[in-house]
PDB file of C-alpha atoms in Angstrom:
ATOM      1  CA  MET W  30     -10.257 -21.381  17.151  1.00 47.00           C
ATOM      2  CA  SER W  31      -7.877 -22.040  14.152  1.00 50.00           C
ATOM      3  CA  THR W  32      -7.112 -18.969  12.072  1.00 67.00           C
ATOM      4  CA  THR W  33      -5.382 -21.162   9.202  1.00 81.00           C
ATOM      5  CA  ALA W  34      -5.583 -19.189   5.794  1.00 90.00           C
ATOM      6  CA  SER W  35      -6.892 -19.989   2.924  1.00 95.00           C
ATOM      7  CA  LEU W  36      -5.666 -18.820  -0.747  1.00 96.00           C
ATOM      8  CA  PHE W  37      -7.104 -17.545  -3.322  1.00 96.00           C
ATOM      9  CA  THR W  38      -5.713 -16.464  -6.365  1.00 97.00           C
ATOM     10  CA  LEU W  39      -7.154 -12.738  -8.106  1.00 95.00           C
ATOM     11  CA  PRO W  40      -7.892 -11.841 -11.605  1.00 92.00           C
ATOM     12  CA  SER W  41      -4.587  -9.829 -11.232  1.00 91.00           C
ATOM     13  CA  SER W  42      -2.729 -13.338 -10.271  1.00 94.00           C
ATOM     14  CA  ARG W  43      -1.919 -11.598  -6.474  1.00 96.00           C
ATOM     15  CA  VAL W  44      -2.646 -13.742  -4.076  1.00 97.00           C
ATOM     16  CA  LEU W  45      -5.443 -13.152  -1.148  1.00 97.00           C
ATOM     17  CA  SER W  46      -5.146 -15.045   2.223  1.00 97.00           C
ATOM     18  CA  TYR W  47      -8.599 -15.264   4.020  1.00 98.00           C
ATOM     19  CA  ALA W  48     -10.714 -17.378   6.368  1.00 97.00           C
ATOM     20  CA  LEU W  49     -14.554 -17.961   6.657  1.00 96.00           C
ATOM     21  CA  THR W  50     -15.400 -19.240   9.801  1.00 95.00           C
ATOM     22  CA  ARG W  51     -18.832 -20.969  10.117  1.00 92.00           C
ATOM     23  CA  ALA W  52     -21.209 -20.217  12.802  1.00 90.00           C
ATOM     24  CA  ILE W  53     -20.970 -22.542  15.888  1.00 82.00           C
ATOM     25  CA  SER W  54     -24.702 -23.649  15.337  1.00 75.00           C
ATOM     26  CA  ASP W  55     -25.711 -23.212  11.854  1.00 77.00           C
ATOM     27  CA  SER W  56     -23.172 -23.407   8.827  1.00 72.00           C
ATOM     28  CA  ASP W  57     -26.039 -21.510   6.471  1.00 84.00           C
ATOM     29  CA  ALA W  58     -25.474 -18.333   8.878  1.00 92.00           C
ATOM     30  CA  PRO W  59     -25.467 -14.940   7.472  1.00 96.00           C
ATOM     31  CA  VAL W  60     -22.176 -13.991   6.958  1.00 97.00           C
ATOM     32  CA  VAL W  61     -20.110 -10.996   8.389  1.00 98.00           C
ATOM     33  CA  LEU W  62     -17.169  -9.554   6.844  1.00 98.00           C
ATOM     34  CA  LEU W  63     -14.100  -7.704   9.255  1.00 98.00           C
ATOM     35  CA  SER W  64     -11.879  -5.660   7.482  1.00 98.00           C
ATOM     36  CA  ASN W  65      -8.221  -4.524   9.224  1.00 96.00           C
ATOM     37  CA  SER W  66      -6.657  -1.303   9.464  1.00 97.00           C
ATOM     38  CA  LEU W  67      -3.051  -0.982   8.279  1.00 97.00           C
ATOM     39  CA  CYS W  68      -0.499  -3.235   9.870  1.00 96.00           C
ATOM     40  CA  THR W  69      -3.285  -5.555  11.033  1.00 96.00           C
ATOM     41  CA  PRO W  70      -3.525  -9.097   9.337  1.00 96.00           C
ATOM     42  CA  PHE W  71      -7.310 -10.686  10.106  1.00 97.00           C
ATOM     43  CA  PRO W  72      -5.654 -12.956  13.160  1.00 96.00           C
ATOM     44  CA  THR W  73      -5.973  -9.688  15.228  1.00 96.00           C
ATOM     45  CA  TRP W  74      -9.991 -10.700  15.029  1.00 97.00           C
ATOM     46  CA  ASP W  75     -10.013 -13.693  16.644  1.00 97.00           C
ATOM     47  CA  ALA W  76     -11.441 -12.490  19.919  1.00 96.00           C
ATOM     48  CA  VAL W  77     -14.039 -10.766  18.154  1.00 98.00           C
ATOM     49  CA  VAL W  78     -15.232 -13.843  16.143  1.00 97.00           C
ATOM     50  CA  ASN W  79     -15.210 -16.105  18.948  1.00 96.00           C
ATOM     51  CA  LYS W  80     -18.293 -13.880  19.732  1.00 96.00           C
ATOM     52  CA  LEU W  81     -19.659 -13.176  16.383  1.00 96.00           C
ATOM     53  CA  THR W  82     -19.942 -17.168  15.350  1.00 95.00           C
ATOM     54  CA  ALA W  83     -21.282 -18.031  19.265  1.00 93.00           C
ATOM     55  CA  SER W  84     -24.145 -15.446  18.769  1.00 93.00           C
ATOM     56  CA  GLY W  85     -25.504 -17.245  15.714  1.00 94.00           C
ATOM     57  CA  LEU W  86     -23.264 -15.812  12.319  1.00 96.00           C
ATOM     58  CA  SER W  87     -20.447 -16.680  10.237  1.00 96.00           C
ATOM     59  CA  VAL W  88     -17.146 -14.758  10.011  1.00 97.00           C
ATOM     60  CA  LEU W  89     -15.238 -13.723   6.589  1.00 98.00           C
ATOM     61  CA  ARG W  90     -11.868 -12.153   6.820  1.00 98.00           C
ATOM     62  CA  TYR W  91      -9.136 -11.205   5.039  1.00 98.00           C
ATOM     63  CA  ASP W  92      -5.517  -9.714   4.386  1.00 97.00           C
ATOM     64  CA  PRO W  93      -5.353  -6.600   2.305  1.00 97.00           C
ATOM     65  CA  PRO W  94      -1.486  -6.228   0.012  1.00 97.00           C
ATOM     66  CA  GLY W  95       1.306  -7.747   2.111  1.00 97.00           C
ATOM     67  CA  HIS W  96      -0.385  -8.491   5.158  1.00 97.00           C
ATOM     68  CA  GLY W  97      -0.562 -12.138   6.412  1.00 93.00           C
ATOM     69  CA  GLY W  98      -0.521 -14.404   3.172  1.00 94.00           C
ATOM     70  CA  SER W  99      -1.590 -11.829   0.940  1.00 97.00           C
ATOM     71  CA  THR W 100       0.898 -10.784  -1.986  1.00 97.00           C
ATOM     72  CA  VAL W 101       1.286  -7.256  -3.547  1.00 97.00           C
ATOM     73  CA  PRO W 102       1.216  -5.723  -7.013  1.00 96.00           C
ATOM     74  CA  ALA W 103       3.975  -5.524  -9.304  1.00 94.00           C
ATOM     75  CA  ASP W 104       3.534  -1.450  -9.210  1.00 95.00           C
ATOM     76  CA  LEU W 105       3.380  -0.517  -4.870  1.00 94.00           C
ATOM     77  CA  SER W 106       2.379   2.894  -5.676  1.00 93.00           C
ATOM     78  CA  SER W 107      -0.756   2.069  -8.046  1.00 93.00           C
ATOM     79  CA  THR W 108      -3.205   0.898  -5.179  1.00 96.00           C
ATOM     80  CA  THR W 109      -6.625   2.324  -4.587  1.00 97.00           C
ATOM     81  CA  PHE W 110      -9.370   1.683  -2.489  1.00 98.00           C
ATOM     82  CA  ASP W 111     -10.928   0.842  -5.387  1.00 97.00           C
ATOM     83  CA  ASP W 112      -8.799  -2.064  -5.967  1.00 97.00           C
ATOM     84  CA  LEU W 113      -8.992  -2.940  -2.318  1.00 98.00           C
ATOM     85  CA  ALA W 114     -12.878  -3.162  -2.786  1.00 98.00           C
ATOM     86  CA  GLU W 115     -12.521  -5.027  -6.122  1.00 97.00           C
ATOM     87  CA  ASP W 116     -10.092  -7.543  -4.444  1.00 97.00           C
ATOM     88  CA  VAL W 117     -13.094  -8.148  -1.705  1.00 98.00           C
ATOM     89  CA  HIS W 118     -15.619  -8.817  -4.589  1.00 98.00           C
ATOM     90  CA  ALA W 119     -13.979 -11.079  -6.693  1.00 97.00           C
ATOM     91  CA  LEU W 120     -12.953 -12.928  -3.151  1.00 98.00           C
ATOM     92  CA  LEU W 121     -17.059 -13.194  -2.512  1.00 98.00           C
ATOM     93  CA  ARG W 122     -17.784 -14.352  -6.124  1.00 97.00           C
ATOM     94  CA  HIS W 123     -15.295 -16.857  -5.856  1.00 97.00           C
ATOM     95  CA  LEU W 124     -17.007 -18.360  -2.343  1.00 96.00           C
ATOM     96  CA  GLY W 125     -20.668 -17.837  -3.875  1.00 96.00           C
ATOM     97  CA  ILE W 126     -21.220 -15.505  -1.430  1.00 97.00           C
ATOM     98  CA  ASP W 127     -24.009 -12.800  -2.898  1.00 96.00           C
ATOM     99  CA  ARG W 128     -24.884 -10.926   0.213  1.00 97.00           C
ATOM    100  CA  LEU W 129     -22.946  -9.739   3.576  1.00 98.00           C
ATOM    101  CA  HIS W 130     -25.412  -9.513   6.158  1.00 98.00           C
ATOM    102  CA  ALA W 131     -22.329  -6.941   7.670  1.00 98.00           C
ATOM    103  CA  TRP W 132     -18.992  -5.656   6.722  1.00 98.00           C
ATOM    104  CA  ILE W 133     -17.364  -4.382   9.879  1.00 98.00           C
ATOM    105  CA  GLY W 134     -13.921  -2.689   8.846  1.00 98.00           C
ATOM    106  CA  VAL W 135     -11.950  -0.028  10.964  1.00 98.00           C
ATOM    107  CA  SER W 136      -9.355   2.626   9.524  1.00 98.00           C
ATOM    108  CA  LEU W 137      -8.478   1.145   6.421  1.00 98.00           C
ATOM    109  CA  GLY W 138     -11.029  -1.358   6.294  1.00 98.00           C
ATOM    110  CA  ALA W 139     -13.712   0.842   7.163  1.00 98.00           C
ATOM    111  CA  ALA W 140     -12.620   3.212   4.245  1.00 98.00           C
ATOM    112  CA  THR W 141     -12.708   0.102   1.993  1.00 98.00           C
ATOM    113  CA  GLY W 142     -16.436  -1.181   3.432  1.00 98.00           C
ATOM    114  CA  ILE W 143     -17.466   2.513   2.491  1.00 98.00           C
ATOM    115  CA  VAL W 144     -16.289   2.158  -0.729  1.00 98.00           C
ATOM    116  CA  PHE W 145     -17.504  -1.053  -1.727  1.00 98.00           C
ATOM    117  CA  ALA W 146     -20.782  -0.303  -0.669  1.00 98.00           C
ATOM    118  CA  ALA W 147     -20.901   2.474  -3.367  1.00 98.00           C
ATOM    119  CA  LYS W 148     -19.103   0.457  -5.913  1.00 98.00           C
ATOM    120  CA  TYR W 149     -21.436  -2.742  -5.194  1.00 98.00           C
ATOM    121  CA  PRO W 150     -24.960  -1.620  -4.289  1.00 97.00           C
ATOM    122  CA  GLY W 151     -26.619  -4.295  -2.059  1.00 97.00           C
ATOM    123  CA  THR W 152     -23.987  -6.753  -1.281  1.00 98.00           C
ATOM    124  CA  VAL W 153     -23.617  -5.030   1.781  1.00 98.00           C
ATOM    125  CA  ARG W 154     -26.735  -4.864   4.145  1.00 97.00           C
ATOM    126  CA  LYS W 155     -25.064  -3.220   7.410  1.00 97.00           C
ATOM    127  CA  LEU W 156     -22.181  -1.251   7.221  1.00 98.00           C
ATOM    128  CA  VAL W 157     -20.136  -0.500  10.222  1.00 98.00           C
ATOM    129  CA  ALA W 158     -17.665   1.821   9.941  1.00 98.00           C
ATOM    130  CA  CYS W 159     -14.775   2.487  12.527  1.00 98.00           C
ATOM    131  CA  ASP W 160     -11.728   4.745  13.091  1.00 98.00           C
ATOM    132  CA  THR W 161     -11.313   6.169   9.799  1.00 98.00           C
ATOM    133  CA  ILE W 162      -9.793   9.003   8.214  1.00 97.00           C
ATOM    134  CA  SER W 163     -12.226  10.611   5.427  1.00 97.00           C
ATOM    135  CA  CYS W 164      -9.499  11.315   2.644  1.00 98.00           C
ATOM    136  CA  SER W 165      -5.965  11.711   1.479  1.00 97.00           C
ATOM    137  CA  PRO W 166      -3.928  14.264   3.084  1.00 97.00           C
ATOM    138  CA  ALA W 167      -3.487  15.817  -0.394  1.00 96.00           C
ATOM    139  CA  ASN W 168      -7.231  15.823  -0.516  1.00 97.00           C
ATOM    140  CA  ALA W 169      -7.667  17.352   3.422  1.00 96.00           C
ATOM    141  CA  GLY W 170      -4.606  19.894   2.359  1.00 96.00           C
ATOM    142  CA  ILE W 171      -2.281  18.794   4.819  1.00 96.00           C
ATOM    143  CA  ASP W 172       1.296  17.564   4.959  1.00 96.00           C
ATOM    144  CA  ASP W 173       1.488  13.664   3.816  1.00 95.00           C
ATOM    145  CA  VAL W 174       2.160  11.682   6.931  1.00 94.00           C
ATOM    146  CA  PHE W 175       2.238   8.122   5.192  1.00 96.00           C
ATOM    147  CA  GLY W 176       4.972   8.996   2.420  1.00 95.00           C
ATOM    148  CA  PRO W 177       7.875   9.919   5.287  1.00 95.00           C
ATOM    149  CA  ARG W 178       6.448   6.470   7.274  1.00 95.00           C
ATOM    150  CA  VAL W 179       7.275   4.756   4.248  1.00 97.00           C
ATOM    151  CA  ALA W 180      10.738   6.232   3.506  1.00 96.00           C
ATOM    152  CA  ALA W 181      11.577   5.731   7.254  1.00 95.00           C
ATOM    153  CA  VAL W 182      10.676   1.736   6.834  1.00 96.00           C
ATOM    154  CA  ARG W 183      12.660   1.711   3.813  1.00 96.00           C
ATOM    155  CA  GLN W 184      15.799   3.148   5.448  1.00 96.00           C
ATOM    156  CA  ALA W 185      15.455   0.747   8.269  1.00 96.00           C
ATOM    157  CA  GLY W 186      14.623  -2.201   6.220  1.00 96.00           C
ATOM    158  CA  LYS W 187      12.567  -3.447   8.707  1.00 96.00           C
ATOM    159  CA  MET W 188       8.853  -2.540  10.392  1.00 96.00           C
ATOM    160  CA  ASP W 189       9.470  -3.067  14.072  1.00 95.00           C
ATOM    161  CA  GLY W 190      10.090   1.037  14.141  1.00 94.00           C
ATOM    162  CA  ILE W 191       6.862   1.600  12.798  1.00 95.00           C
ATOM    163  CA  ILE W 192       5.024  -1.167  14.589  1.00 96.00           C
ATOM    164  CA  ASP W 193       6.245  -0.079  17.718  1.00 95.00           C
ATOM    165  CA  GLY W 194       5.371   3.650  17.158  1.00 94.00           C
ATOM    166  CA  THR W 195       1.839   2.919  16.005  1.00 95.00           C
ATOM    167  CA  LEU W 196       0.873   0.316  19.132  1.00 96.00           C
ATOM    168  CA  ASP W 197       2.104   3.351  21.333  1.00 95.00           C
ATOM    169  CA  ARG W 198      -0.081   5.761  19.509  1.00 93.00           C
ATOM    170  CA  TRP W 199      -3.059   2.937  18.625  1.00 95.00           C
ATOM    171  CA  LEU W 200      -3.459   1.221  22.464  1.00 95.00           C
ATOM    172  CA  GLY W 201      -1.152   3.916  24.895  1.00 93.00           C
ATOM    173  CA  ARG W 202       1.392   2.250  27.225  1.00 94.00           C
ATOM    174  CA  ALA W 203      -1.086   1.969  30.478  1.00 95.00           C
ATOM    175  CA  TRP W 204      -2.997  -0.325  28.671  1.00 96.00           C
ATOM    176  CA  MET W 205      -0.268  -2.030  26.861  1.00 96.00           C
ATOM    177  CA  ASP W 206       1.630  -2.087  30.850  1.00 97.00           C
ATOM    178  CA  ALA W 207      -1.694  -3.837  31.980  1.00 97.00           C
ATOM    179  CA  HIS W 208      -2.248  -6.525  28.937  1.00 96.00           C
ATOM    180  CA  PRO W 209       1.517  -7.725  28.209  1.00 97.00           C
ATOM    181  CA  ASP W 210       0.195 -10.771  26.556  1.00 96.00           C
ATOM    182  CA  GLU W 211      -2.308  -9.589  24.434  1.00 96.00           C
ATOM    183  CA  THR W 212       0.213  -6.682  23.391  1.00 97.00           C
ATOM    184  CA  SER W 213       2.968  -8.915  22.667  1.00 97.00           C
ATOM    185  CA  ARG W 214       0.462 -10.930  20.482  1.00 96.00           C
ATOM    186  CA  ILE W 215      -0.527  -8.482  18.731  1.00 97.00           C
ATOM    187  CA  ARG W 216       2.803  -6.767  17.730  1.00 97.00           C
ATOM    188  CA  GLU W 217       4.151  -9.636  16.299  1.00 96.00           C
ATOM    189  CA  LEU W 218       0.773 -10.462  14.028  1.00 96.00           C
ATOM    190  CA  MET W 219       2.005  -6.729  13.098  1.00 96.00           C
ATOM    191  CA  LEU W 220       5.532  -7.442  12.449  1.00 96.00           C
ATOM    192  CA  SER W 221       4.111 -10.091   9.934  1.00 94.00           C
ATOM    193  CA  THR W 222       3.373  -7.484   7.348  1.00 97.00           C
ATOM    194  CA  THR W 223       5.770  -6.795   4.845  1.00 97.00           C
ATOM    195  CA  ILE W 224       7.611  -3.401   3.940  1.00 97.00           C
ATOM    196  CA  ASP W 225       6.082  -3.753   0.387  1.00 97.00           C
ATOM    197  CA  GLY W 226       2.788  -4.288   1.716  1.00 97.00           C
ATOM    198  CA  PHE W 227       3.193  -1.441   4.133  1.00 97.00           C
ATOM    199  CA  GLU W 228       3.928   1.021   0.942  1.00 97.00           C
ATOM    200  CA  THR W 229       1.533  -0.831  -0.970  1.00 97.00           C
ATOM    201  CA  CYS W 230      -1.627   0.112   1.639  1.00 98.00           C
ATOM    202  CA  CYS W 231      -0.055   3.607   2.155  1.00 98.00           C
ATOM    203  CA  ALA W 232      -0.454   4.073  -1.628  1.00 97.00           C
ATOM    204  CA  ALA W 233      -4.029   4.102  -1.419  1.00 98.00           C
ATOM    205  CA  LEU W 234      -4.113   6.246   1.719  1.00 98.00           C
ATOM    206  CA  ARG W 235      -2.139   8.974  -0.159  1.00 97.00           C
ATOM    207  CA  SER W 236      -4.145   8.480  -3.429  1.00 97.00           C
ATOM    208  CA  ASP W 237      -5.369  11.771  -5.142  1.00 96.00           C
ATOM    209  CA  THR W 238      -8.614   9.435  -5.468  1.00 97.00           C
ATOM    210  CA  PHE W 239      -9.072   8.866  -1.752  1.00 98.00           C
ATOM    211  CA  ASP W 240     -12.155  10.800  -0.513  1.00 98.00           C
ATOM    212  CA  LEU W 241     -14.664   9.043   1.301  1.00 98.00           C
ATOM    213  CA  ARG W 242     -16.497  12.566   1.500  1.00 97.00           C
ATOM    214  CA  LEU W 243     -17.682  11.745  -2.210  1.00 97.00           C
ATOM    215  CA  LYS W 244     -18.879   8.373  -1.579  1.00 97.00           C
ATOM    216  CA  THR W 245     -20.866   8.148   1.335  1.00 97.00           C
ATOM    217  CA  GLU W 246     -24.351   9.149   0.053  1.00 97.00           C
ATOM    218  CA  ALA W 247     -23.957   6.386  -2.537  1.00 98.00           C
ATOM    219  CA  ALA W 248     -22.821   4.174   0.142  1.00 98.00           C
ATOM    220  CA  GLY W 249     -25.767   5.083   2.358  1.00 97.00           C
ATOM    221  CA  GLN W 250     -27.816   4.162  -0.740  1.00 97.00           C
ATOM    222  CA  GLY W 251     -26.185   0.808  -1.176  1.00 97.00           C
ATOM    223  CA  VAL W 252     -27.145  -0.024   2.567  1.00 97.00           C
ATOM    224  CA  GLU W 253     -29.723  -0.999   4.674  1.00 96.00           C
ATOM    225  CA  GLU W 254     -28.302   0.454   7.913  1.00 96.00           C
ATOM    226  CA  ALA W 255     -25.719   1.656   9.331  1.00 98.00           C
ATOM    227  CA  LEU W 256     -23.275   2.479  12.272  1.00 98.00           C
ATOM    228  CA  PHE W 257     -19.956   4.665  13.247  1.00 98.00           C
ATOM    229  CA  ILE W 258     -17.758   3.596  15.958  1.00 98.00           C
ATOM    230  CA  VAL W 259     -14.570   5.377  17.078  1.00 98.00           C
ATOM    231  CA  GLY W 260     -12.480   5.306  19.940  1.00 98.00           C
ATOM    232  CA  GLU W 261     -12.440   7.777  22.359  1.00 97.00           C
ATOM    233  CA  LYS W 262      -9.046   8.598  22.449  1.00 96.00           C
ATOM    234  CA  ASP W 263      -8.919   8.477  18.677  1.00 96.00           C
ATOM    235  CA  ALA W 264      -7.153  11.937  18.318  1.00 94.00           C
ATOM    236  CA  ASN W 265      -9.745  14.048  16.218  1.00 96.00           C
ATOM    237  CA  LEU W 266     -11.858  11.152  14.826  1.00 97.00           C
ATOM    238  CA  PRO W 267     -14.589  11.328  17.436  1.00 97.00           C
ATOM    239  CA  GLU W 268     -15.726  14.897  16.004  1.00 96.00           C
ATOM    240  CA  ALA W 269     -14.420  14.582  12.534  1.00 96.00           C
ATOM    241  CA  MET W 270     -16.155  11.137  11.587  1.00 98.00           C
ATOM    242  CA  LYS W 271     -19.398  12.795  11.869  1.00 97.00           C
ATOM    243  CA  GLU W 272     -18.936  14.560   8.778  1.00 97.00           C
ATOM    244  CA  LEU W 273     -19.205  10.531   7.101  1.00 98.00           C
ATOM    245  CA  ARG W 274     -22.153   9.769   9.072  1.00 97.00           C
ATOM    246  CA  ASP W 275     -23.860  12.275   7.885  1.00 97.00           C
ATOM    247  CA  GLY W 276     -23.373  11.745   4.296  1.00 97.00           C
ATOM    248  CA  VAL W 277     -24.367   7.856   4.857  1.00 98.00           C
ATOM    249  CA  GLU W 278     -27.820   9.195   6.876  1.00 97.00           C
ATOM    250  CA  LYS W 279     -28.287  11.455   3.707  1.00 97.00           C
ATOM    251  CA  GLY W 280     -27.791   8.381   1.411  1.00 97.00           C
ATOM    252  CA  LEU W 281     -30.149   6.399   3.402  1.00 96.00           C
ATOM    253  CA  LYS W 282     -32.972   8.678   3.514  1.00 95.00           C
ATOM    254  CA  THR W 283     -33.230   8.792  -0.141  1.00 95.00           C
ATOM    255  CA  LYS W 284     -34.659   5.622   0.647  1.00 90.00           C
ATOM    256  CA  ASN W 285     -36.382   5.556   4.126  1.00 88.00           C
ATOM    257  CA  ALA W 286     -37.037   9.162   5.462  1.00 89.00           C
ATOM    258  CA  SER W 287     -36.714   8.071   8.670  1.00 88.00           C
ATOM    259  CA  ALA W 288     -33.796   6.370   8.497  1.00 88.00           C
ATOM    260  CA  ARG W 289     -30.959   7.135  10.909  1.00 87.00           C
ATOM    261  CA  VAL W 290     -27.241   6.228  11.254  1.00 95.00           C
ATOM    262  CA  ASP W 291     -25.795   5.184  14.382  1.00 95.00           C
ATOM    263  CA  PHE W 292     -22.693   6.822  16.038  1.00 97.00           C
ATOM    264  CA  HIS W 293     -20.849   5.561  19.218  1.00 98.00           C
ATOM    265  CA  VAL W 294     -17.785   6.246  21.193  1.00 98.00           C
ATOM    266  CA  VAL W 295     -16.366   3.252  22.712  1.00 98.00           C
ATOM    267  CA  PRO W 296     -14.874   4.882  25.808  1.00 97.00           C
ATOM    268  CA  ASN W 297     -11.136   4.994  26.834  1.00 95.00           C
ATOM    269  CA  ALA W 298     -10.425   3.264  23.877  1.00 97.00           C
ATOM    270  CA  GLY W 299      -7.778   4.078  20.566  1.00 96.00           C
ATOM    271  CA  HIS W 300      -8.089   4.012  16.709  1.00 97.00           C
ATOM    272  CA  VAL W 301      -8.547  -0.123  17.107  1.00 97.00           C
ATOM    273  CA  CYS W 302     -11.530  -0.018  19.388  1.00 97.00           C
ATOM    274  CA  TYR W 303     -11.998  -3.637  19.185  1.00 97.00           C
ATOM    275  CA  ILE W 304      -8.856  -4.483  20.978  1.00 97.00           C
ATOM    276  CA  ASP W 305      -8.648  -1.575  23.759  1.00 97.00           C
ATOM    277  CA  GLY W 306     -12.470  -1.283  23.855  1.00 97.00           C
ATOM    278  CA  PHE W 307     -13.449  -4.873  23.256  1.00 97.00           C
ATOM    279  CA  ASP W 308     -16.528  -5.395  25.634  1.00 97.00           C
ATOM    280  CA  ASP W 309     -18.091  -2.151  24.534  1.00 98.00           C
ATOM    281  CA  PHE W 310     -17.172  -2.802  20.647  1.00 98.00           C
ATOM    282  CA  VAL W 311     -19.224  -5.779  21.202  1.00 98.00           C
ATOM    283  CA  ALA W 312     -21.816  -5.085  22.811  1.00 97.00           C
ATOM    284  CA  THR W 313     -22.191  -2.432  20.291  1.00 98.00           C
ATOM    285  CA  VAL W 314     -21.970  -4.306  17.492  1.00 97.00           C
ATOM    286  CA  THR W 315     -23.818  -7.687  18.497  1.00 96.00           C
ATOM    287  CA  MET W 316     -27.098  -5.583  19.461  1.00 95.00           C
ATOM    288  CA  PHE W 317     -26.769  -3.544  15.847  1.00 96.00           C
ATOM    289  CA  LEU W 318     -26.135  -6.766  14.213  1.00 94.00           C
TER     290      LEU W 318
END
């Protein structure tokens, strides 16, 4: 499968890289959008794309600022999740896509999806949010973990150290030792993230405006169905994400009193559960879609 990126110039003059892969059997098939976590350009989804297109769905992927071929704003500290959502809205208009069958986002991409669903109600039919924190460290009342990481990358002048530490945290040594080829591929893709891109997306995660707890009810009102997925080994998120699930469910119930938001824990998976929990992730998502 080709993962060659197309480039779209946003109204802000920044460039957004994306790929639209049509369903194998139907060029007019419904479109599912896949939205990446921090430091992961869209080819990390390749295996998932193969499964979705084979099941009759078209797939749209894109890169946030400084990832893949996407460029960054002049002010690296200014980006918010509203900005990231507006980028996708502009891309959909450019492609003539009025409605997404689903938004599947992981981490940064899940937070962007919740903000997008609240900001542009009716554009996303099904929301799948995976492995996301609920708010910035400032809004959680905890120490900022992103600022020191940006400072460390700036001091080192390269992304290698942060990428290796991230892979250890996300996938774990045992999984990486058992899957050396896929680990190597993911690492090389992650290393294409620029330092400016890392700082830009960390700015959104650090922003005082980042608080999904204030968005979930509106997001639920903006979609028809929702599913939350989290890796079993992803720190405290298997428990913490239930608050986000409850907020989206509350919004859905304003339209349908019997609405229920599904919540699924991927066994033995970490933060990027579509990689180390691939089979379970794909089976769960395909059934939901």
